[in-house]
Amino acid sequence: MTHDLPAAPERGASRPFGRLITAMVTPFTADGSLDLDGAVRLASHLVDEQGNDALVLNGTTGESPTTTDAEQEALIRVVAEAVGDRARIVAGVGTNDTRHTIELAAQAEKAGAHGLLVVTPYYNKPPQAGLLRHFTAVADASGLPIMLYDIPHRAGTEIATDTLVKLAEHGRIVAVKDAKGDLTATSWVLARSDLAFYSGEDALTLPALAVGAVGVVGTSTHFTGVQTKQMIEAYEAGDTNTALALHRRLLPLYTGIFRTQGVILVKAGLAAKGLPAGPVRPPLVDATGDELAQLRADCAAAGLSLPE
């Protein structure tokens, strides 16, 4: 199979949501209720101290499977009011029900979001024609730019290359959070479309940049934001030695944050730093003492400190 390839776009020419994006955890109070004041504090820290260009709210790292629609709307509203003048707010609205996803997209737009993250419908495993219909319906119904979220190991279904290329024809589908881990497939989509790709796996950020990605939607970036942005900027400036050195330095935390489910360790680390986090909601469980000790070791290996 052969393809006619367009000329390669200028490096870094299209970054609809900037370079560095963190999928923010949702802070809860000790009794497990939504901590809106904590969310404002955490969002401000991520933007002003960690250098994020955008934040994803209500993603999986934000525990969207266990937060209500009303909680998600409130979170978007307060964070957009707090930091929306200096960072893009991207609302996770994807479900495995097209009608519900459209409702959440409308809710997010009214609450002040600047963009939408729409994950592949999970569990019901629609065919590619169903994915095309789902994503197109959401894009048709919303006025916001959309980042697709391709994560087959969670969703059970990948967004195939041809489907992504076809979806790229829609004016509001502008980006992909790529957690497929297949840089060959990523390369083909980038060669055949103008979609902006963001690595959805922290440790693959630098390799993804090498095939044309523009940034990352990260989890460890709650802690590594400054250094990760330096890595991206070094690569874009042609300083590949510095970019590679930063990649290798941060690798222990890029991978260590996922020793268990990512939000568990992020919340444990934030709490250790005195930042808002709170407990996780069931069926997740909070980090054990051993897991927190290992996180401290992974931070130290990455040249970062986590208070005792």
PDB file of N, CA, C and O in Angstrom, residues 62-93:
ATOM      1  N   GLY A  62      -8.173  12.455  36.383  1.00  0.00           N
ATOM      2  CA  GLY A  62      -9.079  13.253  37.202  1.00  0.00           C
ATOM      3  C   GLY A  62     -10.209  12.444  37.803  1.00  0.00           C
ATOM      4  O   GLY A  62     -11.158  13.021  38.353  1.00  0.00           O
ATOM      5  N   GLU A  63     -10.112  11.124  37.716  1.00  0.00           N
ATOM      6  CA  GLU A  63     -11.103  10.202  38.284  1.00  0.00           C
ATOM      7  C   GLU A  63     -12.510  10.422  37.730  1.00  0.00           C
ATOM      8  O   GLU A  63     -13.516  10.279  38.439  1.00  0.00           O
ATOM      9  N   SER A  64     -12.587  10.733  36.453  1.00  0.00           N
ATOM     10  CA  SER A  64     -13.892  10.963  35.836  1.00  0.00           C
ATOM     11  C   SER A  64     -14.850   9.773  35.932  1.00  0.00           C
ATOM     12  O   SER A  64     -16.069   9.991  35.957  1.00  0.00           O
ATOM     13  N   PRO A  65     -14.347   8.521  35.999  1.00  0.00           N
ATOM     14  CA  PRO A  65     -15.316   7.432  36.161  1.00  0.00           C
ATOM     15  C   PRO A  65     -16.116   7.496  37.455  1.00  0.00           C
ATOM     16  O   PRO A  65     -17.179   6.877  37.553  1.00  0.00           O
ATOM     17  N   THR A  66     -15.621   8.246  38.454  1.00  0.00           N
ATOM     18  CA  THR A  66     -16.303   8.278  39.754  1.00  0.00           C
ATOM     19  C   THR A  66     -16.697   9.683  40.178  1.00  0.00           C
ATOM     20  O   THR A  66     -17.029   9.917  41.347  1.00  0.00           O
ATOM     21  N   THR A  67     -16.678  10.643  39.257  1.00  0.00           N
ATOM     22  CA  THR A  67     -17.200  11.976  39.550  1.00  0.00           C
ATOM     23  C   THR A  67     -18.485  12.189  38.764  1.00  0.00           C
ATOM     24  O   THR A  67     -18.648  11.676  37.657  1.00  0.00           O
ATOM     25  N   THR A  68     -19.404  12.946  39.349  1.00  0.00           N
ATOM     26  CA  THR A  68     -20.695  13.166  38.709  1.00  0.00           C
ATOM     27  C   THR A  68     -20.591  14.261  37.648  1.00  0.00           C
ATOM     28  O   THR A  68     -19.635  15.045  37.623  1.00  0.00           O
ATOM     29  N   ASP A  69     -21.609  14.332  36.801  1.00  0.00           N
ATOM     30  CA  ASP A  69     -21.643  15.390  35.796  1.00  0.00           C
ATOM     31  C   ASP A  69     -21.615  16.761  36.465  1.00  0.00           C
ATOM     32  O   ASP A  69     -20.931  17.684  35.986  1.00  0.00           O
ATOM     33  N   ALA A  70     -22.333  16.903  37.564  1.00  0.00           N
ATOM     34  CA  ALA A  70     -22.374  18.199  38.260  1.00  0.00           C
ATOM     35  C   ALA A  70     -21.009  18.548  38.841  1.00  0.00           C
ATOM     36  O   ALA A  70     -20.582  19.711  38.796  1.00  0.00           O
ATOM     37  N   GLU A  71     -20.313  17.566  39.399  1.00  0.00           N
ATOM     38  CA  GLU A  71     -18.971  17.813  39.928  1.00  0.00           C
ATOM     39  C   GLU A  71     -18.027  18.214  38.802  1.00  0.00           C
ATOM     40  O   GLU A  71     -17.193  19.118  38.968  1.00  0.00           O
ATOM     41  N   GLN A  72     -18.143  17.575  37.665  1.00  0.00           N
ATOM     42  CA  GLN A  72     -17.271  17.893  36.542  1.00  0.00           C
ATOM     43  C   GLN A  72     -17.518  19.312  36.040  1.00  0.00           C
ATOM     44  O   GLN A  72     -16.573  20.047  35.734  1.00  0.00           O
ATOM     45  N   GLU A  73     -18.763  19.715  35.984  1.00  0.00           N
ATOM     46  CA  GLU A  73     -19.070  21.074  35.556  1.00  0.00           C
ATOM     47  C   GLU A  73     -18.494  22.096  36.537  1.00  0.00           C
ATOM     48  O   GLU A  73     -17.890  23.098  36.137  1.00  0.00           O
ATOM     49  N   ALA A  74     -18.678  21.842  37.835  1.00  0.00           N
ATOM     50  CA  ALA A  74     -18.171  22.774  38.840  1.00  0.00           C
ATOM     51  C   ALA A  74     -16.654  22.893  38.767  1.00  0.00           C
ATOM     52  O   ALA A  74     -16.093  23.994  38.902  1.00  0.00           O
ATOM     53  N   LEU A  75     -15.975  21.775  38.549  1.00  0.00           N
ATOM     54  CA  LEU A  75     -14.521  21.785  38.459  1.00  0.00           C
ATOM     55  C   LEU A  75     -14.057  22.631  37.279  1.00  0.00           C
ATOM     56  O   LEU A  75     -13.146  23.462  37.408  1.00  0.00           O
ATOM     57  N   ILE A  76     -14.667  22.449  36.124  1.00  0.00           N
ATOM     58  CA  ILE A  76     -14.292  23.224  34.947  1.00  0.00           C
ATOM     59  C   ILE A  76     -14.498  24.713  35.212  1.00  0.00           C
ATOM     60  O   ILE A  76     -13.637  25.551  34.908  1.00  0.00           O
ATOM     61  N   ARG A  77     -15.624  25.031  35.813  1.00  0.00           N
ATOM     62  CA  ARG A  77     -15.972  26.443  36.012  1.00  0.00           C
ATOM     63  C   ARG A  77     -14.953  27.157  36.905  1.00  0.00           C
ATOM     64  O   ARG A  77     -14.454  28.231  36.564  1.00  0.00           O
ATOM     65  N   VAL A  78     -14.619  26.546  38.046  1.00  0.00           N
ATOM     66  CA  VAL A  78     -13.722  27.250  38.974  1.00  0.00           C
ATOM     67  C   VAL A  78     -12.293  27.301  38.444  1.00  0.00           C
ATOM     68  O   VAL A  78     -11.588  28.313  38.633  1.00  0.00           O
ATOM     69  N   VAL A  79     -11.839  26.233  37.784  1.00  0.00           N
ATOM     70  CA  VAL A  79     -10.468  26.238  37.266  1.00  0.00           C
ATOM     71  C   VAL A  79     -10.347  27.198  36.085  1.00  0.00           C
ATOM     72  O   VAL A  79      -9.356  27.926  35.961  1.00  0.00           O
ATOM     73  N   ALA A  80     -11.353  27.224  35.225  1.00  0.00           N
ATOM     74  CA  ALA A  80     -11.325  28.163  34.097  1.00  0.00           C
ATOM     75  C   ALA A  80     -11.304  29.598  34.596  1.00  0.00           C
ATOM     76  O   ALA A  80     -10.596  30.457  34.051  1.00  0.00           O
ATOM     77  N   GLU A  81     -12.068  29.889  35.648  1.00  0.00           N
ATOM     78  CA  GLU A  81     -12.076  31.243  36.206  1.00  0.00           C
ATOM     79  C   GLU A  81     -10.727  31.594  36.827  1.00  0.00           C
ATOM     80  O   GLU A  81     -10.282  32.743  36.763  1.00  0.00           O
ATOM     81  N   ALA A  82     -10.058  30.581  37.394  1.00  0.00           N
ATOM     82  CA  ALA A  82      -8.804  30.842  38.115  1.00  0.00           C
ATOM     83  C   ALA A  82      -7.604  30.978  37.191  1.00  0.00           C
ATOM     84  O   ALA A  82      -6.758  31.861  37.398  1.00  0.00           O
ATOM     85  N   VAL A  83      -7.485  30.120  36.190  1.00  0.00           N
ATOM     86  CA  VAL A  83      -6.270  30.110  35.366  1.00  0.00           C
ATOM     87  C   VAL A  83      -6.548  30.185  33.869  1.00  0.00           C
ATOM     88  O   VAL A  83      -5.622  30.134  33.060  1.00  0.00           O
ATOM     89  N   GLY A  84      -7.817  30.313  33.501  1.00  0.00           N
ATOM     90  CA  GLY A  84      -8.156  30.296  32.084  1.00  0.00           C
ATOM     91  C   GLY A  84      -7.638  31.469  31.290  1.00  0.00           C
ATOM     92  O   GLY A  84      -7.650  31.440  30.060  1.00  0.00           O
ATOM     93  N   ASP A  85      -7.157  32.502  31.992  1.00  0.00           N
ATOM     94  CA  ASP A  85      -6.568  33.641  31.289  1.00  0.00           C
ATOM     95  C   ASP A  85      -5.120  33.397  30.918  1.00  0.00           C
ATOM     96  O   ASP A  85      -4.525  34.172  30.164  1.00  0.00           O
ATOM     97  N   ARG A  86      -4.514  32.296  31.427  1.00  0.00           N
ATOM     98  CA  ARG A  86      -3.113  32.039  31.130  1.00  0.00           C
ATOM     99  C   ARG A  86      -2.822  30.570  30.804  1.00  0.00           C
ATOM    100  O   ARG A  86      -1.661  30.181  30.644  1.00  0.00           O
ATOM    101  N   ALA A  87      -3.853  29.764  30.667  1.00  0.00           N
ATOM    102  CA  ALA A  87      -3.692  28.373  30.239  1.00  0.00           C
ATOM    103  C   ALA A  87      -4.986  27.921  29.593  1.00  0.00           C
ATOM    104  O   ALA A  87      -6.075  28.400  29.930  1.00  0.00           O
ATOM    105  N   ARG A  88      -4.857  26.987  28.669  1.00  0.00           N
ATOM    106  CA  ARG A  88      -6.032  26.417  28.015  1.00  0.00           C
ATOM    107  C   ARG A  88      -6.635  25.349  28.916  1.00  0.00           C
ATOM    108  O   ARG A  88      -5.916  24.540  29.496  1.00  0.00           O
ATOM    109  N   ILE A  89      -7.942  25.342  29.028  1.00  0.00           N
ATOM    110  CA  ILE A  89      -8.649  24.348  29.827  1.00  0.00           C
ATOM    111  C   ILE A  89      -9.308  23.363  28.867  1.00  0.00           C
ATOM    112  O   ILE A  89     -10.182  23.731  28.070  1.00  0.00           O
ATOM    113  N   VAL A  90      -8.852  22.110  28.941  1.00  0.00           N
ATOM    114  CA  VAL A  90      -9.359  21.057  28.066  1.00  0.00           C
ATOM    115  C   VAL A  90     -10.178  20.093  28.924  1.00  0.00           C
ATOM    116  O   VAL A  90      -9.647  19.502  29.873  1.00  0.00           O
ATOM    117  N   ALA A  91     -11.440  19.953  28.619  1.00  0.00           N
ATOM    118  CA  ALA A  91     -12.340  19.144  29.443  1.00  0.00           C
ATOM    119  C   ALA A  91     -12.482  17.747  28.860  1.00  0.00           C
ATOM    120  O   ALA A  91     -12.814  17.582  27.679  1.00  0.00           O
ATOM    121  N   GLY A  92     -12.231  16.752  29.693  1.00  0.00           N
ATOM    122  CA  GLY A  92     -12.510  15.387  29.297  1.00  0.00           C
ATOM    123  C   GLY A  92     -14.006  15.153  29.321  1.00  0.00           C
ATOM    124  O   GLY A  92     -14.659  15.346  30.355  1.00  0.00           O
ATOM    125  N   VAL A  93     -14.556  14.765  28.183  1.00  0.00           N
ATOM    126  CA  VAL A  93     -16.010  14.568  28.080  1.00  0.00           C
ATOM    127  C   VAL A  93     -16.358  13.214  27.476  1.00  0.00           C
ATOM    128  O   VAL A  93     -17.538  12.904  27.299  1.00  0.00           O
TER     129      VAL A  93
END
